PDB file of C-alpha atoms in Angstrom:
ATOM      1  CA  MET A  36     -10.943  -7.327 -29.626  1.00  0.00           C
ATOM      2  CA  THR A  37     -11.594  -4.520 -27.144  1.00  0.00           C
ATOM      3  CA  SER A  38      -8.393  -3.083 -25.673  1.00  0.00           C
ATOM      4  CA  LEU A  39      -7.761  -3.341 -21.910  1.00  0.00           C
ATOM      5  CA  LEU A  40      -5.430  -0.353 -22.080  1.00  0.00           C
ATOM      6  CA  PRO A  41      -7.971   2.121 -20.599  1.00  0.00           C
ATOM      7  CA  ILE A  42      -8.283  -0.148 -17.549  1.00  0.00           C
ATOM      8  CA  VAL A  43      -4.511  -0.184 -17.138  1.00  0.00           C
ATOM      9  CA  GLU A  44      -4.392   3.586 -17.504  1.00  0.00           C
ATOM     10  CA  ALA A  45      -7.154   4.004 -14.918  1.00  0.00           C
ATOM     11  CA  CYS A  46      -4.990   2.166 -12.379  1.00  0.00           C
ATOM     12  CA  ASP A  47      -1.650   3.632 -13.388  1.00  0.00           C
ATOM     13  CA  ASN A  48      -2.971   7.189 -13.524  1.00  0.00           C
ATOM     14  CA  PHE A  49      -0.337   9.295 -11.764  1.00  0.00           C
ATOM     15  CA  ARG A  50       2.810  10.712 -13.309  1.00  0.00           C
ATOM     16  CA  ILE A  51       5.166  12.604 -11.052  1.00  0.00           C
ATOM     17  CA  GLU A  52       6.627  14.600 -13.876  1.00  0.00           C
ATOM     18  CA  THR A  53       3.237  16.015 -14.906  1.00  0.00           C
ATOM     19  CA  SER A  54       1.882  16.689 -11.433  1.00  0.00           C
ATOM     20  CA  SER A  55       1.447  20.349 -10.548  1.00  0.00           C
ATOM     21  CA  GLU A  56       0.916  19.637  -6.839  1.00  0.00           C
ATOM     22  CA  LEU A  57       3.558  20.522  -4.262  1.00  0.00           C
ATOM     23  CA  LEU A  58       4.864  17.236  -2.809  1.00  0.00           C
ATOM     24  CA  HIS A  59       7.264  16.851   0.095  1.00  0.00           C
ATOM     25  CA  PRO A  60       9.651  13.874   0.314  1.00  0.00           C
ATOM     26  CA  PHE A  61       9.256  11.470   3.249  1.00  0.00           C
ATOM     27  CA  TYR A  62      12.412   9.743   4.462  1.00  0.00           C
ATOM     28  CA  VAL A  63      12.998   7.454   7.432  1.00  0.00           C
ATOM     29  CA  HIS A  64      15.080  10.240   8.986  1.00  0.00           C
ATOM     30  CA  VAL A  65      15.996  13.775   7.832  1.00  0.00           C
ATOM     31  CA  PRO A  66      18.248  15.159   6.740  1.00  0.00           C
ATOM     32  CA  PRO A  67      19.158  12.002   4.820  1.00  0.00           C
ATOM     33  CA  GLU A  68      22.538  10.578   5.637  1.00  0.00           C
ATOM     34  CA  ARG A  69      23.475   9.755   2.021  1.00  0.00           C
ATOM     35  CA  GLU A  70      22.868  11.586  -1.222  1.00  0.00           C
ATOM     36  CA  ASP A  71      21.159   8.512  -2.599  1.00  0.00           C
ATOM     37  CA  GLU A  72      19.019   7.867   0.503  1.00  0.00           C
ATOM     38  CA  PRO A  73      15.714   6.390  -0.745  1.00  0.00           C
ATOM     39  CA  ILE A  74      12.612   8.500  -0.472  1.00  0.00           C
ATOM     40  CA  ILE A  75       9.967   6.230   1.045  1.00  0.00           C
ATOM     41  CA  GLY A  76       6.890   8.355   0.384  1.00  0.00           C
ATOM     42  CA  LEU A  77       5.441  11.641  -0.840  1.00  0.00           C
ATOM     43  CA  LEU A  78       3.463  13.989   1.329  1.00  0.00           C
ATOM     44  CA  ARG A  79       0.830  16.459   0.235  1.00  0.00           C
ATOM     45  CA  ALA A  80       0.612  19.869   1.892  1.00  0.00           C
ATOM     46  CA  SER A  81      -2.450  18.852   3.946  1.00  0.00           C
ATOM     47  CA  ILE A  82      -0.779  15.898   5.658  1.00  0.00           C
ATOM     48  CA  LEU A  83       2.379  17.906   6.237  1.00  0.00           C
ATOM     49  CA  GLY A  84       0.346  20.503   8.053  1.00  0.00           C
ATOM     50  CA  GLU A  85      -1.259  17.833  10.224  1.00  0.00           C
ATOM     51  CA  LEU A  86       2.151  16.344  11.141  1.00  0.00           C
ATOM     52  CA  GLU A  87       3.323  19.760  12.236  1.00  0.00           C
ATOM     53  CA  LYS A  88       0.157  20.214  14.308  1.00  0.00           C
ATOM     54  CA  TYR A  89       0.563  16.748  15.875  1.00  0.00           C
ATOM     55  CA  ASN A  90       4.131  17.632  16.930  1.00  0.00           C
ATOM     56  CA  GLN A  91       2.734  20.713  18.664  1.00  0.00           C
ATOM     57  CA  ILE A  92       0.055  18.665  20.451  1.00  0.00           C
ATOM     58  CA  LEU A  93       2.673  16.246  21.743  1.00  0.00           C
ATOM     59  CA  VAL A  94       4.818  19.106  23.129  1.00  0.00           C
ATOM     60  CA  SER A  95       1.795  20.615  24.811  1.00  0.00           C
ATOM     61  CA  GLU A  96       1.216  17.218  26.507  1.00  0.00           C
ATOM     62  CA  GLY A  97       4.798  17.046  27.722  1.00  0.00           C
ATOM     63  CA  SER A  98       5.946  14.507  25.128  1.00  0.00           C
ATOM     64  CA  ASP A  99       8.629  14.684  22.510  1.00  0.00           C
ATOM     65  CA  PRO A 100       7.649  15.308  18.883  1.00  0.00           C
ATOM     66  CA  ILE A 101       7.834  12.280  16.622  1.00  0.00           C
ATOM     67  CA  TRP A 102       8.459  14.125  13.335  1.00  0.00           C
ATOM     68  CA  THR A 103      11.485  15.987  12.140  1.00  0.00           C
ATOM     69  CA  ILE A 104      10.551  18.549   9.507  1.00  0.00           C
ATOM     70  CA  VAL A 105      13.371  20.520   7.930  1.00  0.00           C
ATOM     71  CA  GLU A 106      13.625  23.256   5.345  1.00  0.00           C
ATOM     72  CA  TRP A 107      15.734  22.550   2.319  1.00  0.00           C
ATOM     73  CA  THR A 108      18.713  24.827   1.929  1.00  0.00           C
ATOM     74  CA  GLY A 109      20.181  23.445  -1.273  1.00  0.00           C
ATOM     75  CA  GLU A 110      18.820  23.104  -4.771  1.00  0.00           C
ATOM     76  CA  VAL A 111      15.482  21.486  -5.394  1.00  0.00           C
ATOM     77  CA  VAL A 112      15.956  17.779  -5.604  1.00  0.00           C
ATOM     78  CA  HIS A 113      14.568  16.009  -8.658  1.00  0.00           C
ATOM     79  CA  GLY A 114      14.209  12.387  -8.783  1.00  0.00           C
ATOM     80  CA  VAL A 115      11.714   8.986  -8.064  1.00  0.00           C
ATOM     81  CA  VAL A 116      10.170   7.281  -5.100  1.00  0.00           C
ATOM     82  CA  GLY A 117      13.022   5.098  -3.997  1.00  0.00           C
ATOM     83  CA  ARG A 118      15.877   7.079  -5.650  1.00  0.00           C
ATOM     84  CA  ARG A 119      14.944  10.318  -7.324  1.00  0.00           C
ATOM     85  CA  ILE A 120      11.827  11.991  -8.558  1.00  0.00           C
ATOM     86  CA  HIS A 121      12.472  13.174 -12.099  1.00  0.00           C
ATOM     87  CA  GLY A 122      10.704  16.329 -13.098  1.00  0.00           C
ATOM     88  CA  ALA A 123       8.536  16.425  -9.990  1.00  0.00           C
ATOM     89  CA  LYS A 124       7.573  19.583  -8.205  1.00  0.00           C
ATOM     90  CA  ILE A 125       9.180  18.547  -4.936  1.00  0.00           C
ATOM     91  CA  GLY A 126       9.138  21.720  -2.884  1.00  0.00           C
ATOM     92  CA  ASP A 127       9.424  25.191  -4.243  1.00  0.00           C
ATOM     93  CA  GLU A 128      11.364  28.378  -3.576  1.00  0.00           C
ATOM     94  CA  LYS A 129       9.053  29.408  -0.747  1.00  0.00           C
ATOM     95  CA  SER A 130       8.501  26.029   0.908  1.00  0.00           C
ATOM     96  CA  ARG A 131      11.055  23.289   0.663  1.00  0.00           C
ATOM     97  CA  LYS A 132      10.430  20.773   3.398  1.00  0.00           C
ATOM     98  CA  MET A 133      11.382  17.164   3.936  1.00  0.00           C
ATOM     99  CA  VAL A 134       9.952  14.895   6.634  1.00  0.00           C
ATOM    100  CA  GLY A 135      11.281  11.992   8.669  1.00  0.00           C
ATOM    101  CA  PHE A 136      10.904  10.413  12.041  1.00  0.00           C
ATOM    102  CA  SER A 137      12.607  11.961  15.082  1.00  0.00           C
ATOM    103  CA  SER A 138      16.161  10.678  15.532  1.00  0.00           C
ATOM    104  CA  THR A 139      15.099   9.199  18.910  1.00  0.00           C
ATOM    105  CA  LEU A 140      12.829   6.798  17.067  1.00  0.00           C
ATOM    106  CA  ASN A 141      15.763   4.731  15.937  1.00  0.00           C
ATOM    107  CA  THR A 142      14.159   1.270  15.610  1.00  0.00           C
ATOM    108  CA  SER A 143      11.371  -0.181  13.525  1.00  0.00           C
ATOM    109  CA  GLU A 144       9.389  -0.915  16.669  1.00  0.00           C
ATOM    110  CA  LEU A 145       9.653   2.651  17.985  1.00  0.00           C
ATOM    111  CA  ARG A 146       8.658   4.164  14.681  1.00  0.00           C
ATOM    112  CA  SER A 147       5.787   1.728  14.304  1.00  0.00           C
ATOM    113  CA  GLY A 148       4.487   2.538  17.766  1.00  0.00           C
ATOM    114  CA  ALA A 149       4.704   6.289  17.208  1.00  0.00           C
ATOM    115  CA  ILE A 150       2.800   6.326  13.902  1.00  0.00           C
ATOM    116  CA  LYS A 151       0.291   3.817  15.345  1.00  0.00           C
ATOM    117  CA  GLU A 152      -0.605   6.114  18.207  1.00  0.00           C
ATOM    118  CA  MET A 153      -1.001   9.105  15.896  1.00  0.00           C
ATOM    119  CA  CYS A 154      -3.161   7.318  13.352  1.00  0.00           C
ATOM    120  CA  GLU A 155      -5.304   5.749  16.082  1.00  0.00           C
ATOM    121  CA  ARG A 156      -5.954   9.193  17.578  1.00  0.00           C
ATOM    122  CA  TRP A 157      -7.099  10.405  14.185  1.00  0.00           C
ATOM    123  CA  HIS A 158      -9.184   7.292  13.677  1.00  0.00           C
ATOM    124  CA  HIS A 159     -11.012   7.584  16.991  1.00  0.00           C
ATOM    125  CA  ALA A 160     -11.591  11.284  16.572  1.00  0.00           C
ATOM    126  CA  ALA A 161     -12.714  10.762  12.946  1.00  0.00           C
ATOM    127  CA  GLU A 162     -10.504  13.714  11.989  1.00  0.00           C
ATOM    128  CA  PRO A 163      -8.448  14.702  10.204  1.00  0.00           C
ATOM    129  CA  PHE A 164      -8.883  12.533   7.102  1.00  0.00           C
ATOM    130  CA  GLY A 165     -12.005  10.816   8.395  1.00  0.00           C
ATOM    131  CA  ASP A 166     -12.982   9.776   4.913  1.00  0.00           C
ATOM    132  CA  LEU A 167      -9.894   7.574   4.783  1.00  0.00           C
ATOM    133  CA  ILE A 168      -9.466   6.252   8.335  1.00  0.00           C
ATOM    134  CA  ALA A 169     -12.626   6.789  10.372  1.00  0.00           C
ATOM    135  CA  GLY A 170     -15.218   4.133  11.197  1.00  0.00           C
ATOM    136  CA  LYS A 171     -15.365   1.099   8.937  1.00  0.00           C
ATOM    137  CA  MET A 172     -12.585   2.483   6.725  1.00  0.00           C
ATOM    138  CA  TRP A 173     -10.083   1.277   9.315  1.00  0.00           C
ATOM    139  CA  ARG A 174      -8.736  -2.123   8.265  1.00  0.00           C
ATOM    140  CA  TYR A 175      -7.028  -3.404  11.442  1.00  0.00           C
ATOM    141  CA  GLU A 176      -4.181  -4.650   9.241  1.00  0.00           C
ATOM    142  CA  LEU A 177      -0.550  -3.599   9.427  1.00  0.00           C
ATOM    143  CA  TYR A 178       1.442  -3.021   6.273  1.00  0.00           C
ATOM    144  CA  PRO A 179       5.232  -3.094   6.300  1.00  0.00           C
ATOM    145  CA  ILE A 180       6.985  -0.006   4.960  1.00  0.00           C
ATOM    146  CA  TYR A 181      10.533  -0.729   3.821  1.00  0.00           C
ATOM    147  CA  SER A 182      13.579   1.509   4.109  1.00  0.00           C
ATOM    148  CA  HIS A 183      14.063   0.906   0.394  1.00  0.00           C
ATOM    149  CA  PRO A 184      10.556   0.764  -1.127  1.00  0.00           C
ATOM    150  CA  PHE A 185      11.499  -1.689  -3.842  1.00  0.00           C
ATOM    151  CA  ILE A 186      13.470  -4.177  -1.795  1.00  0.00           C
ATOM    152  CA  LEU A 187      11.244  -6.479   0.253  1.00  0.00           C
ATOM    153  CA  ASP A 188      13.503  -7.579   3.095  1.00  0.00           C
ATOM    154  CA  GLU A 189      12.231  -8.246   6.634  1.00  0.00           C
ATOM    155  CA  LYS A 190      15.500  -6.803   7.915  1.00  0.00           C
ATOM    156  CA  ARG A 191      14.794  -3.540   6.143  1.00  0.00           C
ATOM    157  CA  ILE A 192      11.334  -2.798   7.462  1.00  0.00           C
ATOM    158  CA  ALA A 193      11.438   0.894   8.473  1.00  0.00           C
ATOM    159  CA  PHE A 194       8.074   0.649  10.268  1.00  0.00           C
ATOM    160  CA  ALA A 195       4.642  -0.878  10.016  1.00  0.00           C
ATOM    161  CA  MET A 196       1.408   1.096   9.763  1.00  0.00           C
ATOM    162  CA  GLU A 197      -2.344   0.727   9.479  1.00  0.00           C
ATOM    163  CA  ARG A 198      -3.322  -0.146   5.913  1.00  0.00           C
ATOM    164  CA  ALA A 199      -6.028   2.508   5.635  1.00  0.00           C
ATOM    165  CA  ALA A 200      -3.580   5.299   6.439  1.00  0.00           C
ATOM    166  CA  THR A 201      -0.962   4.434   3.865  1.00  0.00           C
ATOM    167  CA  PRO A 202      -2.313   6.712   1.124  1.00  0.00           C
ATOM    168  CA  LEU A 203      -1.772   9.707   3.435  1.00  0.00           C
ATOM    169  CA  PHE A 204       1.957   9.137   3.278  1.00  0.00           C
ATOM    170  CA  GLY A 205       2.303   8.082  -0.397  1.00  0.00           C
ATOM    171  CA  VAL A 206       4.238   4.989   0.575  1.00  0.00           C
ATOM    172  CA  VAL A 207       4.641   1.887  -1.620  1.00  0.00           C
ATOM    173  CA  THR A 208       2.429  -1.041  -0.555  1.00  0.00           C
ATOM    174  CA  TYR A 209       2.387  -4.592  -1.810  1.00  0.00           C
ATOM    175  CA  GLY A 210      -0.267  -7.146  -2.705  1.00  0.00           C
ATOM    176  CA  VAL A 211      -0.965 -10.444  -4.379  1.00  0.00           C
ATOM    177  CA  HIS A 212      -3.363 -11.321  -7.198  1.00  0.00           C
ATOM    178  CA  LEU A 213      -4.302 -14.765  -8.484  1.00  0.00           C
ATOM    179  CA  THR A 214      -6.199 -15.797 -11.603  1.00  0.00           C
ATOM    180  CA  MET A 215      -7.782 -19.261 -11.422  1.00  0.00           C
ATOM    181  CA  TYR A 216      -8.816 -20.736 -14.756  1.00  0.00           C
ATOM    182  CA  THR A 217      -9.561 -23.937 -16.694  1.00  0.00           C
ATOM    183  CA  ALA A 218      -7.646 -25.486 -19.597  1.00  0.00           C
ATOM    184  CA  ASP A 219     -10.168 -23.936 -22.034  1.00  0.00           C
ATOM    185  CA  TYR A 220      -9.538 -20.489 -20.486  1.00  0.00           C
ATOM    186  CA  ARG A 221     -12.688 -20.033 -18.424  1.00  0.00           C
ATOM    187  CA  VAL A 222     -11.800 -17.759 -15.478  1.00  0.00           C
ATOM    188  CA  TRP A 223     -13.357 -17.796 -12.029  1.00  0.00           C
ATOM    189  CA  VAL A 224     -14.381 -14.164 -11.296  1.00  0.00           C
ATOM    190  CA  PRO A 225     -15.636 -12.959  -7.885  1.00  0.00           C
ATOM    191  CA  ARG A 226     -17.839  -9.997  -7.098  1.00  0.00           C
ATOM    192  CA  ARG A 227     -16.542  -8.004  -4.187  1.00  0.00           C
ATOM    193  CA  ALA A 228     -18.864  -7.670  -1.221  1.00  0.00           C
ATOM    194  CA  LYS A 229     -20.837  -4.421  -1.203  1.00  0.00           C
ATOM    195  CA  THR A 230     -19.607  -3.820   2.350  1.00  0.00           C
ATOM    196  CA  LYS A 231     -15.933  -3.627   1.237  1.00  0.00           C
ATOM    197  CA  GLN A 232     -14.198  -0.369   2.139  1.00  0.00           C
ATOM    198  CA  THR A 233     -13.060   0.074  -1.475  1.00  0.00           C
ATOM    199  CA  PHE A 234     -14.645  -0.830  -4.803  1.00  0.00           C
ATOM    200  CA  GLY A 235     -17.600  -2.643  -3.167  1.00  0.00           C
ATOM    201  CA  GLY A 236     -19.795  -4.669  -5.546  1.00  0.00           C
ATOM    202  CA  LEU A 237     -17.290  -4.648  -8.410  1.00  0.00           C
ATOM    203  CA  LEU A 238     -15.584  -7.577 -10.097  1.00  0.00           C
ATOM    204  CA  ASP A 239     -12.116  -8.652  -9.094  1.00  0.00           C
ATOM    205  CA  ASN A 240      -9.326 -11.163  -9.746  1.00  0.00           C
ATOM    206  CA  THR A 241     -10.118 -14.616  -8.432  1.00  0.00           C
ATOM    207  CA  VAL A 242      -8.160 -14.000  -5.216  1.00  0.00           C
ATOM    208  CA  ALA A 243      -6.410 -10.828  -4.147  1.00  0.00           C
ATOM    209  CA  GLY A 244      -5.175  -9.131  -1.016  1.00  0.00           C
ATOM    210  CA  GLY A 245      -2.460  -7.085   0.634  1.00  0.00           C
ATOM    211  CA  ILE A 246       0.793  -8.527   1.958  1.00  0.00           C
ATOM    212  CA  PRO A 247       0.695  -7.974   5.741  1.00  0.00           C
ATOM    213  CA  ARG A 248       3.750  -7.784   7.973  1.00  0.00           C
ATOM    214  CA  GLY A 249       5.379 -11.187   8.564  1.00  0.00           C
ATOM    215  CA  TYR A 250       4.198 -12.785   5.298  1.00  0.00           C
ATOM    216  CA  SER A 251       6.020 -13.422   2.041  1.00  0.00           C
ATOM    217  CA  PRO A 252       4.124 -12.882  -1.231  1.00  0.00           C
ATOM    218  CA  PHE A 253       3.676 -16.658  -1.676  1.00  0.00           C
ATOM    219  CA  GLU A 254       2.458 -17.289   1.862  1.00  0.00           C
ATOM    220  CA  SER A 255       0.126 -14.327   1.502  1.00  0.00           C
ATOM    221  CA  ILE A 256      -1.554 -15.671  -1.626  1.00  0.00           C
ATOM    222  CA  VAL A 257      -1.912 -19.125  -0.019  1.00  0.00           C
ATOM    223  CA  LYS A 258      -3.559 -17.507   3.006  1.00  0.00           C
ATOM    224  CA  GLU A 259      -5.838 -15.340   0.876  1.00  0.00           C
ATOM    225  CA  CYS A 260      -6.953 -18.359  -1.194  1.00  0.00           C
ATOM    226  CA  MET A 261      -8.412 -19.971   1.869  1.00  0.00           C
ATOM    227  CA  GLU A 262      -9.798 -16.800   3.458  1.00  0.00           C
ATOM    228  CA  GLU A 263     -11.450 -15.351   0.355  1.00  0.00           C
ATOM    229  CA  ALA A 264     -12.242 -18.356  -1.791  1.00  0.00           C
ATOM    230  CA  SER A 265     -12.285 -21.499   0.490  1.00  0.00           C
ATOM    231  CA  LEU A 266      -9.399 -22.967  -1.524  1.00  0.00           C
ATOM    232  CA  GLU A 267      -7.318 -25.215   0.722  1.00  0.00           C
ATOM    233  CA  GLU A 268      -3.534 -25.356   0.754  1.00  0.00           C
ATOM    234  CA  GLY A 269      -3.602 -28.914  -0.721  1.00  0.00           C
ATOM    235  CA  VAL A 270      -5.261 -27.439  -3.824  1.00  0.00           C
ATOM    236  CA  VAL A 271      -3.240 -24.267  -4.048  1.00  0.00           C
ATOM    237  CA  ARG A 272       0.358 -25.187  -3.391  1.00  0.00           C
ATOM    238  CA  PRO A 273       0.737 -27.944  -6.055  1.00  0.00           C
ATOM    239  CA  ASN A 274      -0.956 -25.944  -8.779  1.00  0.00           C
ATOM    240  CA  ILE A 275      -0.091 -22.303  -8.299  1.00  0.00           C
ATOM    241  CA  LYS A 276       2.436 -20.631 -10.558  1.00  0.00           C
ATOM    242  CA  PRO A 277       4.144 -17.223 -10.074  1.00  0.00           C
ATOM    243  CA  VAL A 278       3.957 -15.229 -13.289  1.00  0.00           C
ATOM    244  CA  GLY A 279       5.544 -11.893 -12.405  1.00  0.00           C
ATOM    245  CA  ALA A 280       4.855  -8.603 -10.718  1.00  0.00           C
ATOM    246  CA  VAL A 281       3.020  -5.436 -11.762  1.00  0.00           C
ATOM    247  CA  SER A 282       3.767  -1.980 -10.438  1.00  0.00           C
ATOM    248  CA  TYR A 283       1.576   1.061 -10.829  1.00  0.00           C
ATOM    249  CA  PHE A 284       1.001   4.472  -9.316  1.00  0.00           C
ATOM    250  CA  TYR A 285      -2.613   5.212  -8.528  1.00  0.00           C
ATOM    251  CA  GLN A 286      -4.025   8.558  -7.493  1.00  0.00           C
ATOM    252  CA  THR A 287      -7.478   8.534  -5.917  1.00  0.00           C
ATOM    253  CA  LYS A 288     -10.248  10.904  -6.944  1.00  0.00           C
ATOM    254  CA  LYS A 289      -9.421  12.975  -3.870  1.00  0.00           C
ATOM    255  CA  GLY A 290      -5.772  13.161  -4.804  1.00  0.00           C
ATOM    256  CA  TRP A 291      -4.179  10.642  -2.423  1.00  0.00           C
ATOM    257  CA  LEU A 292      -1.178   8.741  -3.754  1.00  0.00           C
ATOM    258  CA  GLN A 293      -1.044   4.936  -3.765  1.00  0.00           C
ATOM    259  CA  PRO A 294       2.024   3.459  -5.461  1.00  0.00           C
ATOM    260  CA  GLU A 295       1.596  -0.304  -5.434  1.00  0.00           C
ATOM    261  CA  VAL A 296       3.417  -3.499  -6.434  1.00  0.00           C
ATOM    262  CA  GLU A 297       1.287  -6.632  -7.040  1.00  0.00           C
ATOM    263  CA  TYR A 298       2.770 -10.113  -7.206  1.00  0.00           C
ATOM    264  CA  VAL A 299       0.787 -12.071  -9.775  1.00  0.00           C
ATOM    265  CA  TYR A 300      -0.026 -15.798  -9.729  1.00  0.00           C
ATOM    266  CA  ASP A 301      -1.928 -18.221 -12.003  1.00  0.00           C
ATOM    267  CA  LEU A 302      -3.705 -21.360 -10.928  1.00  0.00           C
ATOM    268  CA  LEU A 303      -4.663 -23.729 -13.723  1.00  0.00           C
ATOM    269  CA  ILE A 304      -7.302 -26.212 -12.573  1.00  0.00           C
ATOM    270  CA  PRO A 305      -6.073 -29.727 -13.448  1.00  0.00           C
ATOM    271  CA  LEU A 306      -7.842 -31.284 -16.416  1.00  0.00           C
ATOM    272  CA  GLY A 307     -10.853 -33.279 -15.199  1.00  0.00           C
ATOM    273  CA  GLU A 308     -11.075 -31.485 -11.862  1.00  0.00           C
ATOM    274  CA  GLU A 309     -13.203 -28.579 -13.070  1.00  0.00           C
ATOM    275  CA  ASP A 310     -16.326 -29.875 -11.269  1.00  0.00           C
ATOM    276  CA  ASN A 311     -14.498 -31.105  -8.170  1.00  0.00           C
ATOM    277  CA  PRO A 312     -15.860 -29.074  -5.208  1.00  0.00           C
ATOM    278  CA  LYS A 313     -12.271 -28.611  -3.987  1.00  0.00           C
ATOM    279  CA  TYR A 314     -11.501 -26.570  -7.071  1.00  0.00           C
ATOM    280  CA  ILE A 315     -14.627 -24.466  -7.025  1.00  0.00           C
ATOM    281  CA  PRO A 316     -14.053 -21.143  -5.156  1.00  0.00           C
ATOM    282  CA  LYS A 317     -16.706 -20.188  -2.621  1.00  0.00           C
ATOM    283  CA  PRO A 318     -17.004 -17.131  -0.348  1.00  0.00           C
ATOM    284  CA  PHE A 319     -15.539 -17.707   3.105  1.00  0.00           C
ATOM    285  CA  ASP A 320     -14.652 -14.505   4.988  1.00  0.00           C
ATOM    286  CA  GLY A 321     -17.175 -12.146   3.404  1.00  0.00           C
ATOM    287  CA  GLU A 322     -14.638 -10.372   1.167  1.00  0.00           C
ATOM    288  CA  ALA A 323     -16.425 -11.740  -1.930  1.00  0.00           C
ATOM    289  CA  GLU A 324     -20.147 -12.235  -2.233  1.00  0.00           C
ATOM    290  CA  SER A 325     -20.096 -14.676  -5.130  1.00  0.00           C
ATOM    291  CA  PHE A 326     -17.925 -16.426  -7.752  1.00  0.00           C
ATOM    292  CA  GLU A 327     -18.929 -17.082 -11.346  1.00  0.00           C
TER     293      GLU A 327
END
């Protein structure tokens, strides 16, 4: 049997401890109030430079800067996204910087509004980072970013931001994946629409999608089943089974960081219902072009 390990490794392809790139920790606010304050993202030098530039633009317009960027004065911190980033090159002797929102942005709503305005400016101008957020790459979908990246709690949402811009900040995002199959292990497999912003025309899990703000993982997969595969709630809810979660750290070909957590579900088609039209997935919203 052919191993699926190369596919796993292609998704989980980033290791902080072996990265030679200078990365800057992103906190909700800096300096962090506690020694164990979670890092919520990792910033490359290019995005750090643009945040500094954006602060200058705001000041020139008579507005307050939205980012606090401070030099480190202590030892280089080692440790992981969420706690510590072990073995990572997080800052160096010449440039130790950490980034957080301005202290005046002290609510989730204020932080969300500030990063929304910045990202929308970049989107409409198609620069910087036009390859990620310009034109059709914009998703018009808000992702919640949590004050602790591995604790999904609506009360701990640090801010929400446009989905397409999340790789710029190296923040953890969340999704749902469902495999729909028969008792003899035949799996329904969709082909992604060629117009998709990412991985267009490739095969996918039966149903998959991100978890937008205001949705739990379970409600997200129920919603996605209808939107992507025309599977109604009456079919999904009685038959779906949660089977775990998968985390991985993906680095794009251009170097952007996408740590992700996927909540995984199975849906076994009841015996004898294989040919029932209710249990046959069909494209609905254009995300998939076909199911086989």
